[in-house]
XYZ file of C-alpha atoms in Angstrom:
265
model
C -0.100 -0.179 -0.023
C 1.466 3.677 -1.207
C 1.185 6.532 0.977
C -1.898 7.693 -0.597
C -3.861 4.519 -0.858
C -5.389 4.602 3.078
C -6.682 8.023 2.038
C -10.072 6.950 0.668
C -10.980 4.535 3.291
C -10.461 7.292 6.005
C -12.461 9.496 3.765
C -15.349 6.865 3.453
C -15.088 6.309 7.435
C -15.446 9.944 8.138
C -18.403 10.287 5.698
C -20.378 7.244 7.449
C -19.655 8.871 10.910
C -21.126 12.259 9.916
C -23.976 10.682 8.284
C -24.839 8.622 10.852
C -24.620 11.342 13.333
C -26.500 13.998 11.843
C -29.063 11.887 9.631
C -29.693 8.780 11.398
C -33.166 8.431 10.192
C -32.345 9.179 6.635
C -29.339 6.806 5.992
C -31.071 3.333 4.526
C -28.253 1.427 4.447
C -24.552 1.256 4.831
C -22.904 -1.840 3.684
C -19.912 -3.346 2.229
C -19.444 -4.519 -1.322
C -16.884 -5.283 -3.480
C -14.439 -3.418 -0.999
C -16.745 -0.538 -1.669
C -18.958 1.298 0.514
C -22.446 2.071 -1.095
C -24.457 4.679 0.788
C -28.058 5.384 -0.021
C -29.560 8.287 1.498
C -33.212 8.984 1.180
C -33.490 12.622 1.797
C -31.157 15.240 3.133
C -31.766 19.009 3.731
C -29.733 21.255 1.403
C -28.237 23.504 3.982
C -27.406 20.563 5.978
C -25.621 18.752 3.133
C -23.591 21.932 2.262
C -22.418 21.888 5.673
C -21.596 18.320 5.724
C -19.812 18.583 2.477
C -17.572 21.426 3.969
C -16.591 19.013 7.008
C -15.906 16.170 4.553
C -13.823 18.471 2.372
C -11.572 19.509 5.482
C -11.260 15.963 6.516
C -10.052 14.758 3.290
C -7.299 17.740 2.951
C -6.190 16.712 6.650
C -6.081 12.931 5.677
C -4.379 13.810 2.564
C -1.731 15.959 4.340
C -0.960 13.210 6.805
C -0.773 10.442 4.407
C 1.833 12.658 2.022
C 4.272 13.123 4.911
C 6.294 9.866 4.189
C 6.285 10.579 0.382
C 8.083 13.936 1.646
C 10.676 12.163 3.887
C 11.703 10.033 1.090
C 11.941 13.329 -1.033
C 14.375 14.921 1.474
C 16.520 11.622 1.932
C 16.702 11.512 -1.920
C 18.003 15.278 -1.755
C 20.535 14.404 1.158
C 21.662 11.191 -1.084
C 22.136 13.301 -4.298
C 24.290 15.904 -2.431
C 26.917 13.543 -2.207
C 29.390 13.811 -4.893
C 31.710 11.099 -5.740
C 35.020 12.435 -7.030
C 36.648 8.999 -7.639
C 35.663 5.614 -7.896
C 37.693 2.423 -8.362
C 36.800 -1.225 -8.602
C 39.827 -2.485 -9.974
C 38.126 -3.960 -13.105
C 40.904 -3.128 -15.091
C 43.925 -0.470 -14.819
C 42.723 2.402 -16.776
C 43.995 4.661 -14.281
C 47.439 3.542 -14.299
C 48.077 2.229 -10.909
C 51.678 1.169 -10.343
C 52.254 -2.505 -10.963
C 55.597 -3.551 -9.692
C 57.820 -6.554 -9.124
C 60.706 -5.673 -7.052
C 62.684 -7.256 -3.957
C 60.355 -5.043 -1.637
C 57.009 -5.284 -3.441
C 54.983 -6.696 -6.038
C 51.627 -5.180 -7.323
C 49.129 -6.487 -9.955
C 45.439 -5.898 -10.743
C 43.698 -9.258 -11.310
C 40.256 -10.721 -10.921
C 38.597 -7.321 -9.691
C 41.333 -6.843 -6.918
C 44.557 -4.654 -6.508
C 46.684 -7.271 -5.320
C 49.780 -6.273 -3.047
C 52.567 -8.050 -1.605
C 55.114 -6.700 0.790
C 58.230 -8.718 0.562
C 60.106 -7.144 3.297
C 59.507 -6.943 7.364
C 58.684 -3.124 7.972
C 59.253 -0.865 4.943
C 56.040 1.045 4.160
C 54.229 0.552 0.622
C 52.077 3.575 -0.626
C 50.573 3.227 -3.819
C 48.239 6.435 -4.518
C 46.310 8.465 -7.237
C 46.336 11.942 -7.385
C 42.625 12.942 -6.343
C 41.116 16.531 -6.898
C 38.865 17.324 -3.932
C 38.402 20.317 -1.472
C 40.115 19.704 1.764
C 38.423 22.383 3.163
C 35.057 20.989 2.825
C 33.379 17.733 3.998
C 35.013 14.673 2.195
C 35.485 11.116 2.547
C 37.693 7.948 1.608
C 36.885 4.621 1.635
C 38.230 1.036 0.843
C 37.545 -2.561 1.228
C 40.407 -4.565 1.894
C 41.555 -8.368 2.680
C 44.531 -9.454 4.131
C 44.973 -12.823 2.669
C 48.215 -14.046 4.184
C 51.340 -12.509 6.154
C 52.182 -11.046 9.304
C 49.062 -10.025 11.461
C 50.731 -7.494 13.765
C 51.485 -5.146 10.812
C 49.090 -2.270 9.652
C 47.413 -1.795 6.335
C 44.569 0.727 5.203
C 44.098 4.051 3.963
C 46.429 6.820 3.332
C 45.527 10.472 2.079
C 46.474 14.095 2.017
C 49.930 13.179 0.777
C 52.624 15.548 -1.448
C 53.800 13.839 -4.501
C 56.908 12.867 -2.750
C 54.689 10.833 -0.460
C 56.805 11.851 2.586
C 53.852 13.710 4.127
C 50.555 11.884 4.788
C 47.682 10.808 7.173
C 47.006 7.243 7.573
C 44.437 4.997 9.105
C 45.617 1.569 9.508
C 44.295 -2.031 10.988
C 46.059 -5.237 11.516
C 44.579 -8.669 11.473
C 45.335 -9.038 15.116
C 42.387 -6.858 15.636
C 44.094 -3.454 16.439
C 44.094 0.151 14.618
C 45.987 3.168 14.374
C 45.829 6.733 12.809
C 49.333 8.103 11.832
C 50.641 11.456 10.463
C 54.019 11.721 8.875
C 55.782 15.002 8.155
C 59.094 14.334 6.232
C 60.570 11.732 8.525
C 58.774 12.204 11.721
C 55.677 10.279 12.593
C 53.122 11.127 14.999
C 50.554 8.778 16.493
C 46.881 10.612 16.337
C 45.633 7.100 18.016
C 47.762 4.937 19.265
C 47.418 1.008 18.314
C 44.374 0.329 19.934
C 42.118 -2.853 19.985
C 38.758 -3.357 18.286
C 36.078 -5.676 18.060
C 35.018 -4.224 14.882
C 38.107 -5.846 12.665
C 37.608 -9.084 10.694
C 40.645 -11.410 10.934
C 42.731 -12.518 7.961
C 41.119 -13.721 4.956
C 37.926 -11.465 5.664
C 37.162 -8.078 4.319
C 37.381 -5.055 6.316
C 35.789 -1.670 5.322
C 37.612 1.272 6.274
C 36.002 4.874 6.163
C 37.711 8.511 6.738
C 35.037 10.925 6.868
C 35.605 14.775 7.384
C 32.703 16.329 9.377
C 33.413 19.864 9.591
C 36.312 20.521 12.136
C 36.676 16.720 12.698
C 37.994 13.724 11.375
C 35.630 10.409 11.556
C 36.856 6.946 11.665
C 34.784 3.807 10.756
C 35.672 0.382 10.736
C 32.940 -1.769 8.996
C 30.346 0.943 9.530
C 31.276 1.384 13.240
C 32.695 4.727 14.334
C 35.747 3.906 16.455
C 37.413 7.622 16.896
C 37.117 11.119 16.220
C 40.117 13.729 15.578
C 40.390 17.259 14.538
C 40.551 17.989 11.159
C 44.190 18.884 10.024
C 45.094 20.825 6.543
C 46.066 18.566 3.635
C 49.657 18.546 2.389
C 48.901 17.379 -1.076
C 46.388 15.489 -3.510
C 47.988 11.799 -3.186
C 45.561 8.885 -1.556
C 45.520 5.503 -1.667
C 46.630 2.241 -0.034
C 49.282 1.971 2.433
C 50.701 -1.117 4.412
C 53.705 -2.481 6.304
C 55.581 -5.636 6.571
C 55.503 -9.155 4.634
C 51.894 -9.768 3.779
C 49.580 -10.058 0.961
C 46.423 -7.841 0.471
C 43.769 -7.592 -1.792
C 42.160 -4.143 -2.374
C 38.253 -4.621 -3.575
C 38.031 -0.569 -4.007
C 38.756 2.848 -3.007
C 36.362 5.713 -3.297
C 36.675 9.508 -2.591
C 33.801 11.547 -2.424
C 32.544 15.207 -1.252
C 30.097 14.895 1.634
C 27.264 17.060 2.417
């Protein structure tokens, strides 16, 4: 039943109530037939009928207004949804954006079977593979990625990196590990700052299972989500560059399912 289908029913019920109250001797029959109500009225005074028509018109307008509310809410929700603008969406069906394909002693990367497959070959050296994404860092924005760690060290981090310069020396990162912890880092040249120290979270899925990370700027704060759960908030800080992508440490293999950047309402 849609939002308007109930209005005629209420209209008829109100019609019956008014008639029965004002003209109990004139209503000959009120009976249901094929889901319709048939009213047979013997005689009614014109003046009284005009009054009742006015009453019924008011009732009709009120019920129409009440039942139009859900439609109004959906329109509002649709407007909110439309105000979100996806700037960058990578599903890794191909490599038309020219992600780095590498096979070295430290790292290998390839796009295969709908994933960006990355393999770290050294214990602690970080790997950062990125794209230049042109969004407004002063507005509300978001970065999101779904990643699976299929093998390797469970106590090393992988996740989203953003706001980096072209030389990739300055950046922010939101990382998780397969042993159930997360951290938030800032790097300026060779100096690392822990915005959030390694912290345990029950929201992290273990090795072999997907984890969706979301970084979302909301006015003057940054919100961090793991699998749709808010885990931390920090003060928003200026970008250092337009580079954003995937960062990970250690000997591990990860499969990146997607990477999405958007301007948020």
